[in-house]
Each structure stands twice: as structure tokens, then as C-alpha cells.
């Protein structure tokens, strides 16, 4: 018998219902699972925002298993608890469980997945959770998030009120999906830890600098807050706001090389002393150039160190003019001047808000960017909470 060809009757479906069935045959369990797996992998690749990602993954799972709801818990080792990142049906309420309690606790510690036909017939089932959530599951699927050897980092569970709703191959699918989800959780955790570490380093660095002089002890924090507020007023991107926050905290780091006798001199600086003070901008550039900033903070060394440059070329350290001065440096310049004017110095009292703005207006547009000055006014007038006053200003 000849093999069917493209024109053979075997390749041509019958009309009507048969045509529909042949074009869209019912999916086998294997095909459904493969499709769910692909949806989850697409969801993982579609966003870097971990909470959004977890929500999407759990929505796919609930739909794929025809289940009532699903949850994803991550372990908080400091408190010994499993904390819900996604708890469908509990929107707005977080759920914290002791990490040894119930079926979740069992899966977390054993690192073994579980298929439960009827939770009410299982001694390990924690009825207290049902009472708190006002939901009693009967059938359950649970899988550990265990992306590396050692303790698990969380648990995924899918639930339904119909006993025996899930099958063994459903558990295999959940187990397979738990692998990329676990790796994503671990990456998100490491990324957050790295960011916290970087932020704490920046804060500690700027606090150590500001602590050298009681008159400027929160100058860096104030400049960071004003600069971020101005960026918000100007509609600049969140990434620019974050860049300015770090630059504000670190802009005067070069003062670490300025003699204390100049920094805290109770009177006006002599010309020679002022020249020495001005060197802090170049020192900032050299110090910040030693830090291996990621792409998100590109240009930090030379832009942050340009916070004393003026549009007419009268600034320092390089006497840049007009468009040679990056926007971020122009924002920092206005923020820096406003804070310096309004805070007490060793040789004068801090100016009032109104007087400081008059001085700034007098420097605009020759030295200061009018758009940045307008952004400062907008930020200060918008009722957004201004940074706290310098306690040393008394
Ligand atoms: Fe400075
Ligand atoms: Fe400054």
C-alpha cells in the first residue's frame, strides 16, 4: 500500500465538525502540561519585577490545574517563618506561618513534593491556617523551592476544595515548574541583598564624611533629597532619580581630603583656604573613580564631581560652560547651593527659604540652569516633605 501523499485522501479532513476537530484536536495531558510550562517560562522571561512575576506564574498554575487558588511562600530565616508572596484569594493580606507548621512546613523541611487527595484526612494539615484564611482546601499539590543544595527557600502550593482533584502527573508538572521559579526567587533575593549592601555602603560613606563637621552633618542627605525632588518635578525617569540620590550622598566625598582647620574654621576663608576647599571637587572625582559602579550609576565620578560647575564657566574644577555641564550636575549644583544657603555655617546663620531663593534667582540664568531652579521651586512649593533641618543649625 502506497504511503499517503499531500494529495491523498488521508490528509484531507472531512467537512464540518471533523474539520474543526482535526485542526484543533483536544490536548493530551502531556500537551497541556507542556503549554503550562512554556507559559511559566515566558512569564519568567517577561519581567524582572519578582512580585509581578510570581503573581503571573501562580495565575497560570491555578488556571492550568483548574484549581481554586494557589500560594507561593518564601522563607524568612530570621523569624523562622514562611511568608506569602502570592496568596490568591487573600489579596492585600500577607500570611506568615511558622516554618514547621502544616503541610507547607513539612514540604519546606523535607524538600519533597506532596500530592494530597484530602487534606482533612491528613494529620499534618494545619486547620488554624484555614480558620485564618476562611478557606479549607481538600486536594493539594505542594512543591519545595529548592534551587540549590541545602535548605529550601520556599514552597509553592495549589489548592482545590474537591477531594482527589489533582493527579500524580500534575505533581510532576508543579515540581518541574518549581525549578525555574526557585532559581528566579534566589536571583531576586541575591539582587535585593546586593542593592541593600550598596545602599548601606553609600549611606555609611556619606555619614562618615558629614560627621567631620557638625554644621554639615546632614548636608549630603539634604542634597540627595532636593536633587531627587527636583528630578521628580522635572518628570525624569526613576533611574535618574536613583542616580541622583546616590550622587547627592557622595558628591562631597572629596572633602575627606580637606584639612579640618578649613572645614570647621569659625570665620570666612582666606583666598588660599578657599582654593584648598575648592580642591574637594577634584578629590571627589578621584575617589569616586575608584568605585566600580554598575551601568545604572555610569558617569558618577565626573558628573557628581561637577556639582560646582557654573553655566558661565566660572565654576570648578574644570570651568565647564553651558551644555558641557550634564543635566544631573546642574541639578546637584542648585540643590547644593540651596542647602548650603539655608543651613548654618561656622561664619553665618542659615538663610530663610525666601532669601535663599532670592540669592539663587540672582545667579540665574548666568550661572544656574533656569529649568533646575524652577524644579527646585516646584519641589519646595509642592508640599512634598522637605528634608529635616540640620540639628546643628539650632
Ligand atoms: Fe561641594
Ligand atoms: Fe555640597
Short mmCIF file of C-alpha atoms and ligand atoms in Angstrom, two decimals:
data_model
loop_
_atom_site.label_atom_id
_atom_site.label_comp_id
_atom_site.label_asym_id
_atom_site.label_seq_id
_atom_site.Cartn_x
_atom_site.Cartn_y
_atom_site.Cartn_z
CA UNK A 1 0.00 0.00 0.00
CA UNK A 2 1.31 3.41 -1.01
CA UNK A 3 2.15 5.98 1.73
CA UNK A 4 -0.28 8.87 1.80
CA UNK A 5 0.93 11.92 -0.07
CA UNK A 6 -0.08 15.55 0.32
CA UNK A 7 -2.93 14.87 -2.08
CA UNK A 8 -4.01 11.57 -0.62
CA UNK A 9 -7.49 11.33 0.98
CA UNK A 10 -5.90 10.56 4.38
CA UNK A 11 -4.54 14.17 4.55
CA UNK A 12 -7.92 15.73 3.70
CA UNK A 13 -10.30 16.03 6.63
CA UNK A 14 -14.00 15.58 6.25
CA UNK A 15 -16.02 18.81 6.24
CA UNK A 16 -17.88 20.31 9.22
CA UNK A 17 -17.23 19.14 12.78
CA UNK A 18 -14.50 16.72 11.75
CA UNK A 19 -12.57 19.60 10.15
CA UNK A 20 -12.65 21.57 13.41
CA UNK A 21 -11.55 18.56 15.44
CA UNK A 22 -8.70 17.76 13.09
CA UNK A 23 -7.42 21.34 13.11
CA UNK A 24 -7.74 21.70 16.89
CA UNK A 25 -7.59 18.23 18.40
CA UNK A 26 -8.17 18.02 22.14
CA UNK A 27 -4.95 18.45 24.06
CA UNK A 28 -3.47 15.49 25.82
CA UNK A 29 -2.38 15.93 29.41
CA UNK A 30 1.20 15.98 28.23
CA UNK A 31 0.46 18.78 25.76
CA UNK A 32 -1.42 20.79 28.39
CA UNK A 33 1.48 20.46 30.79
CA UNK A 34 3.97 21.43 28.13
CA UNK A 35 1.90 24.51 27.31
CA UNK A 36 1.71 25.47 31.01
CA UNK A 37 5.46 25.03 31.36
CA UNK A 38 6.03 27.26 28.33
CA UNK A 39 3.66 29.91 29.72
CA UNK A 40 5.53 29.91 33.01
CA UNK A 41 8.92 30.16 31.28
CA UNK A 42 7.59 33.06 29.16
CA UNK A 43 6.29 34.76 32.33
CA UNK A 44 9.70 34.36 33.97
CA UNK A 45 11.41 35.92 30.95
CA UNK A 46 8.85 38.71 30.65
CA UNK A 47 9.70 40.79 33.72
CA UNK A 48 12.46 41.43 36.25
CA UNK A 49 9.92 42.50 38.86
CA UNK A 50 9.76 39.47 41.19
CA UNK A 51 6.31 40.16 42.78
CA UNK A 52 4.73 40.66 39.33
CA UNK A 53 6.42 37.53 38.07
CA UNK A 54 5.26 35.38 41.00
CA UNK A 55 1.70 36.63 40.55
CA UNK A 56 1.71 35.72 36.86
CA UNK A 57 3.21 32.29 37.44
CA UNK A 58 0.67 31.40 40.11
CA UNK A 59 -2.21 32.62 37.93
CA UNK A 60 -1.02 30.31 35.12
CA UNK A 61 -0.79 27.40 37.55
CA UNK A 62 -4.23 27.93 39.05
CA UNK A 63 -5.76 28.08 35.57
CA UNK A 64 -3.75 25.13 34.24
CA UNK A 65 -4.84 22.84 37.08
CA UNK A 66 -8.42 24.14 37.09
CA UNK A 67 -7.83 24.84 40.80
CA UNK A 68 -9.38 27.30 43.26
CA UNK A 69 -6.24 29.12 44.30
CA UNK A 70 -2.50 28.88 44.73
CA UNK A 71 0.16 30.36 47.00
CA UNK A 72 3.87 30.97 46.95
CA UNK A 73 5.75 31.25 50.25
CA UNK A 74 9.34 32.37 50.77
CA UNK A 75 11.29 31.53 53.89
CA UNK A 76 12.25 34.25 56.37
CA UNK A 77 15.16 32.59 58.21
CA UNK A 78 15.42 35.38 60.82
CA UNK A 79 11.89 34.74 62.08
CA UNK A 80 11.62 31.08 61.16
CA UNK A 81 8.51 31.74 59.08
CA UNK A 82 7.13 31.09 55.62
CA UNK A 83 5.86 34.38 54.22
CA UNK A 84 3.31 34.55 51.42
CA UNK A 85 4.48 36.43 48.31
CA UNK A 86 1.38 35.37 46.43
CA UNK A 87 -1.76 34.18 48.18
CA UNK A 88 -4.64 34.16 45.74
CA UNK A 89 -7.92 34.86 47.47
CA UNK A 90 -6.03 36.75 50.19
CA UNK A 91 -5.15 39.87 48.24
CA UNK A 92 -3.94 42.65 50.50
CA UNK A 93 -3.30 40.35 53.46
CA UNK A 94 0.05 38.77 53.95
CA UNK A 95 0.26 35.36 55.56
CA UNK A 96 3.06 34.29 57.87
CA UNK A 97 3.28 30.69 59.01
CA UNK A 98 5.76 29.03 61.37
CA UNK A 99 8.15 27.19 59.03
CA UNK A 100 7.49 23.89 60.81
CA UNK A 101 3.68 24.10 60.66
CA UNK A 102 1.29 22.18 58.46
CA UNK A 103 1.84 20.64 55.07
CA UNK A 104 3.82 23.68 53.86
CA UNK A 105 6.23 23.27 56.76
CA UNK A 106 6.55 19.55 56.03
CA UNK A 107 7.41 20.16 52.35
CA UNK A 108 9.75 23.01 53.27
CA UNK A 109 11.83 20.84 55.63
CA UNK A 110 11.66 17.54 53.70
CA UNK A 111 12.25 19.16 50.27
CA UNK A 112 9.82 16.50 48.96
CA UNK A 113 6.76 17.38 46.84
CA UNK A 114 3.36 16.23 48.08
CA UNK A 115 0.10 15.25 46.43
CA UNK A 116 -2.76 15.34 48.95
CA UNK A 117 -6.03 13.69 48.00
CA UNK A 118 -7.91 15.05 51.00
CA UNK A 119 -6.21 17.43 53.41
CA UNK A 120 -8.86 16.88 56.10
CA UNK A 121 -7.76 13.23 56.34
CA UNK A 122 -4.10 14.23 56.80
CA UNK A 123 -2.78 14.77 60.35
CA UNK A 124 -0.20 17.26 59.10
CA UNK A 125 -2.86 19.65 57.79
CA UNK A 126 -2.92 22.92 59.76
CA UNK A 127 -6.58 23.84 60.41
CA UNK A 128 -5.53 27.09 62.03
CA UNK A 129 -4.50 28.43 58.60
CA UNK A 130 -7.92 27.51 57.21
CA UNK A 131 -9.57 29.38 60.05
CA UNK A 132 -7.47 32.47 59.34
CA UNK A 133 -7.97 32.34 55.58
CA UNK A 134 -11.62 31.21 55.80
CA UNK A 135 -10.81 28.64 53.13
CA UNK A 136 -10.47 24.88 53.60
CA UNK A 137 -8.73 23.11 50.73
CA UNK A 138 -9.23 19.38 50.26
CA UNK A 139 -6.97 18.48 47.35
CA UNK A 140 -3.48 19.99 47.44
CA UNK A 141 -0.27 19.99 45.42
CA UNK A 142 2.88 21.22 47.14
CA UNK A 143 6.44 21.55 45.85
CA UNK A 144 9.56 22.96 47.54
CA UNK A 145 11.51 25.84 46.03
CA UNK A 146 14.98 24.39 46.33
CA UNK A 147 17.27 25.88 43.68
CA UNK A 148 20.50 24.76 45.37
CA UNK A 149 21.74 22.12 47.80
CA UNK A 150 20.89 22.88 51.39
CA UNK A 151 17.70 24.23 52.90
CA UNK A 152 14.75 25.06 50.65
CA UNK A 153 13.93 28.75 50.16
CA UNK A 154 10.16 28.42 49.92
CA UNK A 155 7.10 26.39 48.93
CA UNK A 156 4.54 26.56 46.13
CA UNK A 157 1.07 25.12 46.64
CA UNK A 158 -2.06 24.72 44.53
CA UNK A 159 -5.39 24.02 46.22
CA UNK A 160 -8.91 22.94 45.42
CA UNK A 161 -11.98 22.16 47.50
CA UNK A 162 -12.78 18.98 45.53
CA UNK A 163 -11.10 15.93 47.13
CA UNK A 164 -8.93 13.98 44.64
CA UNK A 165 -8.91 16.88 42.17
CA UNK A 166 -5.19 16.51 41.32
CA UNK A 167 -3.35 13.62 39.66
CA UNK A 168 0.23 12.35 40.05
CA UNK A 169 1.31 13.90 36.73
CA UNK A 170 0.04 17.29 38.00
CA UNK A 171 2.56 16.98 40.81
CA UNK A 172 5.33 16.24 38.27
CA UNK A 173 4.44 19.46 36.46
CA UNK A 174 4.46 21.53 39.65
CA UNK A 175 7.80 20.00 40.56
CA UNK A 176 9.23 20.93 37.14
CA UNK A 177 7.90 24.49 37.38
CA UNK A 178 9.34 24.89 40.89
CA UNK A 179 12.87 24.63 39.43
CA UNK A 180 12.93 27.86 37.32
CA UNK A 181 10.70 29.65 39.86
CA UNK A 182 13.13 28.71 42.64
CA UNK A 183 16.11 29.96 40.63
CA UNK A 184 14.27 33.21 39.92
CA UNK A 185 13.47 33.66 43.64
CA UNK A 186 17.09 33.06 44.52
CA UNK A 187 18.29 35.56 41.90
CA UNK A 188 15.79 38.16 43.10
CA UNK A 189 16.91 37.61 46.70
CA UNK A 190 20.60 37.98 45.79
CA UNK A 191 19.86 41.10 43.73
CA UNK A 192 17.97 42.70 46.62
CA UNK A 193 20.72 41.80 49.09
CA UNK A 194 23.31 43.34 46.77
CA UNK A 195 21.27 46.53 46.44
CA UNK A 196 20.81 46.79 50.20
CA UNK A 197 24.53 46.29 50.70
CA UNK A 198 25.36 49.00 48.14
CA UNK A 199 22.83 51.45 49.66
CA UNK A 200 24.13 50.88 53.18
CA UNK A 201 27.71 51.40 51.98
CA UNK A 202 26.76 54.70 50.32
CA UNK A 203 24.86 55.89 53.41
CA UNK A 204 27.72 54.94 55.73
CA UNK A 205 30.28 56.62 53.47
CA UNK A 206 28.33 59.90 53.33
CA UNK A 207 27.54 59.83 57.07
CA UNK A 208 31.23 59.35 57.88
CA UNK A 209 32.03 62.39 55.74
CA UNK A 210 29.26 64.61 57.12
CA UNK A 211 30.22 63.67 60.68
CA UNK A 212 33.51 65.58 60.28
CA UNK A 213 31.66 68.88 60.61
CA UNK A 214 28.57 69.41 62.82
CA UNK A 215 27.45 72.24 60.52
CA UNK A 216 27.20 69.93 57.52
CA UNK A 217 26.20 66.70 59.21
CA UNK A 218 23.14 66.11 57.03
CA UNK A 219 24.24 68.15 54.01
CA UNK A 220 24.67 65.06 51.79
CA UNK A 221 21.25 63.67 52.75
CA UNK A 222 19.63 67.06 52.09
CA UNK A 223 21.30 67.45 48.68
CA UNK A 224 20.21 63.92 47.75
CA UNK A 225 16.60 64.66 48.80
CA UNK A 226 16.44 68.01 46.98
CA UNK A 227 18.00 66.54 43.83
CA UNK A 228 15.54 63.63 43.77
CA UNK A 229 12.62 66.00 44.40
CA UNK A 230 13.77 68.23 41.53
CA UNK A 231 14.10 65.21 39.24
CA UNK A 232 10.52 64.18 40.13
CA UNK A 233 9.32 67.74 39.37
CA UNK A 234 11.11 67.60 36.02
CA UNK A 235 9.47 64.27 35.16
CA UNK A 236 12.81 62.50 34.94
CA UNK A 237 12.96 58.74 34.89
CA UNK A 238 13.14 56.67 38.12
CA UNK A 239 16.61 55.51 37.13
CA UNK A 240 17.78 59.16 37.00
CA UNK A 241 16.19 59.80 40.40
CA UNK A 242 18.10 56.86 41.87
CA UNK A 243 21.32 58.04 40.19
CA UNK A 244 20.85 61.50 41.76
CA UNK A 245 20.13 60.02 45.19
CA UNK A 246 23.49 58.26 45.22
CA UNK A 247 25.29 61.24 43.64
CA UNK A 248 23.78 63.59 46.26
CA UNK A 249 25.05 61.37 49.06
CA UNK A 250 28.53 61.11 47.58
CA UNK A 251 29.08 64.47 45.82
CA UNK A 252 31.29 65.99 48.54
CA UNK A 253 33.18 62.82 49.38
CA UNK A 254 36.39 64.62 48.35
CA UNK A 255 36.11 66.79 51.48
CA UNK A 256 37.64 63.84 53.26
CA UNK A 257 40.92 65.30 51.96
CA UNK A 258 40.18 68.87 53.13
CA UNK A 259 42.00 69.89 56.34
CA UNK A 260 39.70 70.11 59.36
CA UNK A 261 41.06 73.59 60.15
CA UNK A 262 39.48 74.78 56.89
CA UNK A 263 36.29 72.72 57.11
CA UNK A 264 35.41 73.99 60.58
CA UNK A 265 37.04 77.45 60.53
CA UNK A 266 34.84 79.81 62.58
CA UNK A 267 35.07 82.65 60.08
CA UNK A 268 35.43 83.44 56.40
CA UNK A 269 38.07 81.50 54.50
CA UNK A 270 41.12 83.30 53.15
CA UNK A 271 41.70 83.16 49.41
CA UNK A 272 44.29 80.39 49.84
CA UNK A 273 41.98 78.43 52.12
CA UNK A 274 39.12 78.80 49.66
CA UNK A 275 41.37 77.48 46.88
CA UNK A 276 42.16 74.47 49.09
CA UNK A 277 38.45 73.96 49.81
CA UNK A 278 37.69 74.03 46.07
CA UNK A 279 40.00 71.07 45.55
CA UNK A 280 37.40 68.79 47.17
CA UNK A 281 35.56 68.55 43.84
CA UNK A 282 38.59 67.07 42.10
CA UNK A 283 39.20 64.83 45.15
CA UNK A 284 35.58 63.59 44.84
CA UNK A 285 36.23 62.67 41.22
CA UNK A 286 39.39 60.73 42.07
CA UNK A 287 37.77 58.85 44.97
CA UNK A 288 34.57 58.00 43.08
CA UNK A 289 36.60 56.84 40.07
CA UNK A 290 37.99 54.09 42.32
CA UNK A 291 34.50 52.65 42.88
CA UNK A 292 33.37 50.08 40.34
CA UNK A 293 29.85 51.48 39.77
CA UNK A 294 27.45 49.39 37.69
CA UNK A 295 25.90 50.75 34.46
CA UNK A 296 22.98 52.18 36.47
CA UNK A 297 25.44 54.64 38.05
CA UNK A 298 27.55 55.31 34.96
CA UNK A 299 29.43 58.64 34.93
CA UNK A 300 29.17 59.03 38.72
CA UNK A 301 32.78 60.13 39.24
CA UNK A 302 32.98 63.04 36.85
CA UNK A 303 29.32 64.17 36.92
CA UNK A 304 28.97 64.19 40.73
CA UNK A 305 32.31 65.98 40.97
CA UNK A 306 30.99 68.66 38.58
CA UNK A 307 28.46 69.98 41.13
CA UNK A 308 30.30 73.32 41.43
CA UNK A 309 30.46 73.97 37.67
CA UNK A 310 28.53 77.10 36.53
CA UNK A 311 26.95 77.79 33.13
CA UNK A 312 29.14 80.89 32.57
CA UNK A 313 32.34 78.90 33.10
CA UNK A 314 33.12 80.44 36.49
CA UNK A 315 32.81 77.16 38.38
CA UNK A 316 35.28 74.41 39.25
CA UNK A 317 37.11 72.03 38.95
CA UNK A 318 37.16 72.31 35.13
CA UNK A 319 35.43 75.62 34.37
CA UNK A 320 32.89 73.85 32.13
CA UNK A 321 30.36 76.01 30.28
CA UNK A 322 26.69 75.64 29.30
CA UNK A 323 25.89 72.33 27.63
CA UNK A 324 29.27 70.93 28.67
CA UNK A 325 27.73 70.52 32.13
CA UNK A 326 25.49 67.42 32.31
CA UNK A 327 21.91 67.96 33.47
CA UNK A 328 22.48 65.83 36.59
CA UNK A 329 25.41 68.07 37.63
CA UNK A 330 23.27 71.21 37.09
CA UNK A 331 20.55 69.70 39.33
CA UNK A 332 23.11 68.83 42.02
CA UNK A 333 24.56 72.35 41.80
CA UNK A 334 21.20 74.03 42.55
CA UNK A 335 20.40 71.51 45.31
CA UNK A 336 23.85 72.03 46.84
CA UNK A 337 23.58 75.82 46.82
CA UNK A 338 20.08 75.84 48.31
CA UNK A 339 21.12 73.58 51.19
CA UNK A 340 24.38 75.49 51.79
CA UNK A 341 22.46 78.79 51.97
CA UNK A 342 19.68 77.60 54.26
CA UNK A 343 21.91 75.76 56.74
CA UNK A 344 24.01 77.40 59.42
CA UNK A 345 27.71 77.78 58.68
CA UNK A 346 30.56 78.49 61.08
CA UNK A 347 30.68 82.09 59.86
CA UNK A 348 26.94 82.85 59.41
CA UNK A 349 23.39 81.78 60.28
CA UNK A 350 21.30 79.84 57.78
CA UNK A 351 19.20 81.99 55.43
CA UNK A 352 15.43 81.82 55.24
CA UNK A 353 13.88 79.85 52.38
CA UNK A 354 12.79 83.09 50.69
CA UNK A 355 16.20 84.78 50.98
CA UNK A 356 17.97 81.65 49.65
CA UNK A 357 15.69 81.63 46.60
CA UNK A 358 16.47 85.34 46.02
CA UNK A 359 20.19 84.57 46.01
CA UNK A 360 19.62 81.64 43.64
CA UNK A 361 17.47 83.82 41.36
CA UNK A 362 20.34 86.32 41.25
CA UNK A 363 22.62 83.57 39.88
CA UNK A 364 20.07 82.55 37.23
CA UNK A 365 20.34 82.24 34.24
CA UNK A 366 24.01 83.29 34.04
CA UNK A 367 25.28 80.56 36.35
CA UNK A 368 22.37 78.25 37.15
CA UNK A 369 20.02 76.39 34.80
CA UNK A 370 16.57 78.09 34.97
CA UNK A 371 14.83 74.72 34.45
CA UNK A 372 16.60 73.32 37.52
CA UNK A 373 15.77 76.39 39.61
CA UNK A 374 12.13 76.10 38.51
CA UNK A 375 12.20 72.41 39.51
CA UNK A 376 13.54 73.33 42.97
CA UNK A 377 10.78 75.90 43.43
CA UNK A 378 8.20 73.41 42.22
CA UNK A 379 9.50 70.70 44.59
CA UNK A 380 9.65 73.02 47.60
CA UNK A 381 6.28 74.54 46.83
CA UNK A 382 4.58 71.27 46.06
CA UNK A 383 4.15 70.49 49.71
CA UNK A 384 6.39 67.45 49.44
CA UNK A 385 8.03 66.96 52.79
CA UNK A 386 11.41 68.69 52.80
CA UNK A 387 14.41 67.07 54.48
CA UNK A 388 14.66 67.62 58.23
CA UNK A 389 16.58 70.72 59.37
CA UNK A 390 20.17 70.45 60.45
CA UNK A 391 20.08 69.98 64.24
CA UNK A 392 23.38 71.89 64.45
CA UNK A 393 21.65 74.94 62.99
CA UNK A 394 19.87 75.34 66.34
FE1 LIG B 1 30.94 70.52 47.07
FE1 LIG B 2 27.98 70.01 48.80
#
